[in-house]
Amino acid sequence: MENRLHPTDYEEGRPPKRPYHENRLVTQLKKPAVFIPLLLTLAFLVILLFINSSKNTQLSEAREQAAQEREAIVTQANQRVSENTTYFLRTLMIPFSWSVRSAMLSRNMEQVDQYLYAFVQEPRFELVLLADNSGKIISTTNQKYKGELFADHFQSSLLQAESITLDTSDSTSIKVAAPIMGLNSKLGTLYTVYTPDKPITADGE
């Protein structure tokens, strides 16, 4: 078999090199019987990789969408619970404040104390107290506040409430203030602290 010349042997001004022998592996790969099956195999592998990558991407997107939908449902559920709790507290305070008002107009503070102690027995109510028109606490379910100024322990602006007011700035408790109105003037403010249920989380904890 005649030896083929190396391509550089034809370059002008350069001495001829040793005969050029093509790599046996390259020679085998150039044969159709080897090259075509190999090409098909590579193409098949590329297609498999593409399909697998596409599947993983779709699964990831589906999981992300499911997580977002679950988060939206949880948010809506918590909002509904919060709205129901607010409605419950407002509704409950109306007859309670009227009962306290009636006892105050009768100057029956013993009856006021009984109302407060009965009310705090309800689930999740931590504290119930009554401050007079000057801001002094005159009845309370926690005796450490008796005779103290409301503003020294609680948000003083609640004493100015002209209607039932809820403070939800603290997620661990809801403060409710209800004004007690007399025939011609304000008698005082009824104040309660309520502990709501913990918010629902996406993982159910």
mmCIF file of C-alpha atoms in Angstrom:
data_model
loop_
_atom_site.group_PDB
_atom_site.id
_atom_site.type_symbol
_atom_site.label_atom_id
_atom_site.label_comp_id
_atom_site.label_asym_id
_atom_site.label_seq_id
_atom_site.Cartn_x
_atom_site.Cartn_y
_atom_site.Cartn_z
ATOM 1 C CA MET A 1 0.000 0.000 0.000
ATOM 2 C CA GLU A 2 1.356 3.391 -1.019
ATOM 3 C CA ASN A 3 2.103 5.753 1.863
ATOM 4 C CA ARG A 4 0.147 8.997 1.763
ATOM 5 C CA LEU A 5 2.057 12.222 2.137
ATOM 6 C CA HIS A 6 1.461 14.428 5.138
ATOM 7 C CA PRO A 7 -0.444 17.642 4.136
ATOM 8 C CA THR A 8 2.525 19.790 5.121
ATOM 9 C CA ASP A 9 4.714 17.997 2.581
ATOM 10 C CA TYR A 10 3.130 20.164 -0.062
ATOM 11 C CA GLU A 11 3.920 23.433 1.617
ATOM 12 C CA GLU A 12 6.497 25.376 -0.305
ATOM 13 C CA GLY A 13 9.909 25.602 1.213
ATOM 14 C CA ARG A 14 9.455 22.889 3.793
ATOM 15 C CA PRO A 15 11.147 19.519 3.809
ATOM 16 C CA PRO A 16 8.962 16.467 3.430
ATOM 17 C CA LYS A 17 7.907 14.725 6.641
ATOM 18 C CA ARG A 18 7.328 11.140 7.432
ATOM 19 C CA PRO A 19 4.420 9.474 5.658
ATOM 20 C CA TYR A 20 1.027 10.417 7.195
ATOM 21 C CA HIS A 21 -0.876 7.511 8.694
ATOM 22 C CA GLU A 22 -4.540 8.173 9.648
ATOM 23 C CA ASN A 23 -5.589 7.007 13.125
ATOM 24 C CA ARG A 24 -7.194 3.558 12.996
ATOM 25 C CA LEU A 25 -10.091 4.671 15.207
ATOM 26 C CA VAL A 26 -10.812 7.587 12.894
ATOM 27 C CA THR A 27 -10.668 5.221 9.928
ATOM 28 C CA GLN A 28 -13.148 2.867 11.555
ATOM 29 C CA LEU A 29 -15.490 5.709 12.477
ATOM 30 C CA LYS A 30 -15.571 6.885 8.884
ATOM 31 C CA LYS A 31 -17.030 3.586 7.755
ATOM 32 C CA PRO A 32 -20.835 3.860 7.222
ATOM 33 C CA ALA A 33 -21.444 0.603 9.079
ATOM 34 C CA VAL A 34 -19.933 2.173 12.200
ATOM 35 C CA PHE A 35 -20.626 5.890 11.758
ATOM 36 C CA ILE A 36 -24.382 5.719 11.111
ATOM 37 C CA PRO A 37 -25.285 3.519 14.141
ATOM 38 C CA LEU A 38 -23.041 5.666 16.328
ATOM 39 C CA LEU A 39 -24.709 8.838 15.064
ATOM 40 C CA LEU A 40 -28.148 7.355 15.690
ATOM 41 C CA THR A 41 -27.125 6.317 19.201
ATOM 42 C CA LEU A 42 -25.860 9.824 19.986
ATOM 43 C CA ALA A 43 -29.034 11.345 18.587
ATOM 44 C CA PHE A 44 -31.124 8.975 20.710
ATOM 45 C CA LEU A 45 -29.159 9.936 23.830
ATOM 46 C CA VAL A 46 -29.624 13.638 23.089
ATOM 47 C CA ILE A 47 -33.374 13.104 22.670
ATOM 48 C CA LEU A 48 -33.539 11.188 25.961
ATOM 49 C CA LEU A 49 -31.640 13.950 27.758
ATOM 50 C CA PHE A 50 -33.961 16.573 26.272
ATOM 51 C CA ILE A 51 -37.086 14.630 27.264
ATOM 52 C CA ASN A 52 -35.766 14.077 30.794
ATOM 53 C CA SER A 53 -34.810 17.741 31.156
ATOM 54 C CA SER A 54 -38.197 18.832 29.841
ATOM 55 C CA LYS A 55 -39.953 16.445 32.230
ATOM 56 C CA ASN A 56 -37.968 17.758 35.210
ATOM 57 C CA THR A 57 -38.758 21.337 34.209
ATOM 58 C CA GLN A 58 -42.470 20.568 33.935
ATOM 59 C CA LEU A 59 -42.456 18.785 37.297
ATOM 60 C CA SER A 60 -40.662 21.726 38.907
ATOM 61 C CA GLU A 61 -43.140 24.187 37.410
ATOM 62 C CA ALA A 62 -46.069 22.015 38.523
ATOM 63 C CA ARG A 63 -44.716 21.832 42.090
ATOM 64 C CA GLU A 64 -44.153 25.587 42.161
ATOM 65 C CA GLN A 65 -47.664 26.258 40.861
ATOM 66 C CA ALA A 66 -49.152 23.836 43.410
ATOM 67 C CA ALA A 67 -47.206 25.549 46.210
ATOM 68 C CA GLN A 68 -48.431 28.969 45.090
ATOM 69 C CA GLU A 69 -52.029 27.746 44.900
ATOM 70 C CA ARG A 70 -51.736 26.139 48.346
ATOM 71 C CA GLU A 71 -50.274 29.370 49.754
ATOM 72 C CA ALA A 72 -53.139 31.367 48.236
ATOM 73 C CA ILE A 73 -55.708 29.002 49.770
ATOM 74 C CA VAL A 74 -54.029 29.256 53.183
ATOM 75 C CA THR A 75 -53.949 33.060 52.947
ATOM 76 C CA GLN A 76 -57.648 33.171 52.082
ATOM 77 C CA ALA A 77 -58.465 30.773 54.924
ATOM 78 C CA ASN A 78 -56.548 32.879 57.463
ATOM 79 C CA GLN A 79 -58.241 36.019 56.207
ATOM 80 C CA ARG A 80 -61.657 34.394 56.578
ATOM 81 C CA VAL A 81 -60.820 33.217 60.122
ATOM 82 C CA SER A 82 -59.634 36.727 61.019
ATOM 83 C CA GLU A 83 -62.820 38.294 59.657
ATOM 84 C CA ASN A 84 -64.991 35.793 61.540
ATOM 85 C CA THR A 85 -63.077 36.417 64.775
ATOM 86 C CA THR A 86 -63.469 40.172 64.395
ATOM 87 C CA TYR A 87 -67.191 39.803 63.772
ATOM 88 C CA PHE A 88 -67.523 37.456 66.763
ATOM 89 C CA LEU A 89 -65.764 39.877 69.137
ATOM 90 C CA ARG A 90 -67.726 42.906 67.979
ATOM 91 C CA THR A 91 -71.013 41.032 68.271
ATOM 92 C CA LEU A 92 -70.146 39.624 71.699
ATOM 93 C CA MET A 93 -69.104 42.983 73.137
ATOM 94 C CA ILE A 94 -72.424 44.678 72.358
ATOM 95 C CA PRO A 95 -74.619 42.841 74.916
ATOM 96 C CA PHE A 96 -71.720 42.596 77.375
ATOM 97 C CA SER A 97 -71.112 46.346 77.369
ATOM 98 C CA TRP A 98 -74.834 47.007 77.781
ATOM 99 C CA SER A 99 -74.927 44.707 80.828
ATOM 100 C CA VAL A 100 -71.964 46.524 82.376
ATOM 101 C CA ARG A 101 -73.569 49.879 81.566
ATOM 102 C CA SER A 102 -76.773 48.857 83.326
ATOM 103 C CA ALA A 103 -74.843 47.834 86.460
ATOM 104 C CA MET A 104 -72.804 51.062 86.444
ATOM 105 C CA LEU A 105 -75.916 53.227 86.137
ATOM 106 C CA SER A 106 -77.290 51.353 89.149
ATOM 107 C CA ARG A 107 -73.953 51.979 90.937
ATOM 108 C CA ASN A 108 -73.696 48.241 91.497
ATOM 109 C CA MET A 109 -69.947 47.638 91.133
ATOM 110 C CA GLU A 110 -70.274 44.203 92.699
ATOM 111 C CA GLN A 111 -72.468 43.233 89.767
ATOM 112 C CA VAL A 112 -69.866 44.696 87.381
ATOM 113 C CA ASP A 113 -67.180 42.518 88.982
ATOM 114 C CA GLN A 114 -69.372 39.439 88.568
ATOM 115 C CA TYR A 115 -69.959 40.226 84.902
ATOM 116 C CA LEU A 116 -66.241 40.595 84.256
ATOM 117 C CA TYR A 117 -65.299 37.376 86.057
ATOM 118 C CA ALA A 118 -68.013 35.433 84.239
ATOM 119 C CA PHE A 119 -66.907 36.836 80.889
ATOM 120 C CA VAL A 120 -63.222 35.968 81.319
ATOM 121 C CA GLN A 121 -64.193 32.319 81.816
ATOM 122 C CA GLU A 122 -65.032 32.142 78.122
ATOM 123 C CA PRO A 123 -62.351 30.377 76.032
ATOM 124 C CA ARG A 124 -59.378 32.489 74.932
ATOM 125 C CA PHE A 125 -60.234 35.595 76.955
ATOM 126 C CA GLU A 126 -57.139 36.475 78.983
ATOM 127 C CA LEU A 127 -58.167 39.731 80.638
ATOM 128 C CA VAL A 128 -61.249 41.867 81.136
ATOM 129 C CA LEU A 129 -61.223 45.240 82.881
ATOM 130 C CA LEU A 130 -63.180 48.441 83.219
ATOM 131 C CA ALA A 131 -61.668 51.921 83.351
ATOM 132 C CA ASP A 132 -63.700 54.910 84.453
ATOM 133 C CA ASN A 133 -63.954 58.169 82.535
ATOM 134 C CA SER A 134 -60.714 59.448 84.103
ATOM 135 C CA GLY A 135 -58.766 56.394 82.923
ATOM 136 C CA LYS A 136 -58.527 54.688 86.308
ATOM 137 C CA ILE A 137 -59.102 50.929 86.360
ATOM 138 C CA ILE A 138 -62.026 50.299 88.714
ATOM 139 C CA SER A 139 -62.741 46.639 88.010
ATOM 140 C CA THR A 140 -60.510 43.915 86.586
ATOM 141 C CA THR A 141 -60.071 40.154 86.430
ATOM 142 C CA ASN A 142 -56.367 40.651 87.198
ATOM 143 C CA GLN A 143 -56.077 42.431 90.526
ATOM 144 C CA LYS A 144 -52.597 43.798 89.862
ATOM 145 C CA TYR A 145 -54.240 46.423 87.637
ATOM 146 C CA LYS A 146 -56.889 47.474 90.183
ATOM 147 C CA GLY A 147 -56.588 51.189 90.942
ATOM 148 C CA GLU A 148 -53.891 51.700 88.283
ATOM 149 C CA LEU A 149 -54.111 54.125 85.400
ATOM 150 C CA PHE A 150 -55.056 52.395 82.166
ATOM 151 C CA ALA A 151 -52.487 54.425 80.206
ATOM 152 C CA ASP A 152 -49.648 53.085 82.376
ATOM 153 C CA HIS A 153 -50.203 49.535 81.113
ATOM 154 C CA PHE A 154 -52.191 49.654 77.892
ATOM 155 C CA GLN A 155 -52.672 51.712 74.751
ATOM 156 C CA SER A 156 -54.144 54.957 76.022
ATOM 157 C CA SER A 157 -55.751 55.881 72.686
ATOM 158 C CA LEU A 158 -58.273 53.072 73.195
ATOM 159 C CA LEU A 159 -59.838 55.126 75.975
ATOM 160 C CA GLN A 160 -60.893 57.631 73.326
ATOM 161 C CA ALA A 161 -62.838 55.043 71.326
ATOM 162 C CA GLU A 162 -66.364 56.170 70.535
ATOM 163 C CA SER A 163 -67.411 52.753 69.274
ATOM 164 C CA ILE A 164 -66.210 49.173 69.668
ATOM 165 C CA THR A 165 -62.585 49.208 68.532
ATOM 166 C CA LEU A 166 -60.226 46.296 67.850
ATOM 167 C CA ASP A 167 -56.443 46.470 67.958
ATOM 168 C CA THR A 168 -55.015 43.625 65.842
ATOM 169 C CA SER A 169 -51.457 44.953 65.543
ATOM 170 C CA ASP A 170 -50.198 42.058 67.695
ATOM 171 C CA SER A 171 -50.798 38.694 66.008
ATOM 172 C CA THR A 172 -50.748 36.881 69.373
ATOM 173 C CA SER A 173 -53.648 38.804 70.910
ATOM 174 C CA ILE A 174 -56.559 41.044 69.987
ATOM 175 C CA LYS A 175 -57.411 43.999 72.202
ATOM 176 C CA VAL A 176 -61.010 45.168 72.240
ATOM 177 C CA ALA A 177 -62.210 48.465 73.681
ATOM 178 C CA ALA A 178 -65.890 49.283 74.085
ATOM 179 C CA PRO A 179 -67.063 52.659 75.401
ATOM 180 C CA ILE A 180 -69.681 52.597 78.159
ATOM 181 C CA MET A 181 -72.018 55.505 77.564
ATOM 182 C CA GLY A 182 -74.299 56.959 80.225
ATOM 183 C CA LEU A 183 -77.405 59.018 79.701
ATOM 184 C CA ASN A 184 -75.481 62.244 79.116
ATOM 185 C CA SER A 185 -71.795 61.354 79.257
ATOM 186 C CA LYS A 186 -69.283 58.557 78.932
ATOM 187 C CA LEU A 187 -69.026 56.344 82.018
ATOM 188 C CA GLY A 188 -65.870 54.472 81.091
ATOM 189 C CA THR A 189 -64.264 51.950 78.778
ATOM 190 C CA LEU A 190 -64.544 48.182 78.795
ATOM 191 C CA TYR A 191 -61.307 46.486 77.724
ATOM 192 C CA THR A 192 -60.662 42.830 76.896
ATOM 193 C CA VAL A 193 -57.697 40.813 75.641
ATOM 194 C CA TYR A 194 -58.473 37.842 73.407
ATOM 195 C CA THR A 195 -56.005 35.206 72.175
ATOM 196 C CA PRO A 196 -56.911 34.042 68.634
ATOM 197 C CA ASP A 197 -56.055 30.712 67.053
ATOM 198 C CA LYS A 198 -52.644 30.475 65.467
ATOM 199 C CA PRO A 199 -52.663 31.186 61.720
ATOM 200 C CA ILE A 200 -52.897 28.178 59.422
ATOM 201 C CA THR A 201 -49.662 27.386 57.595
ATOM 202 C CA ALA A 202 -49.109 25.803 54.192
ATOM 203 C CA ASP A 203 -47.537 22.716 55.786
ATOM 204 C CA GLY A 204 -50.525 22.321 58.087
ATOM 205 C CA GLU A 205 -48.621 23.043 61.314
#
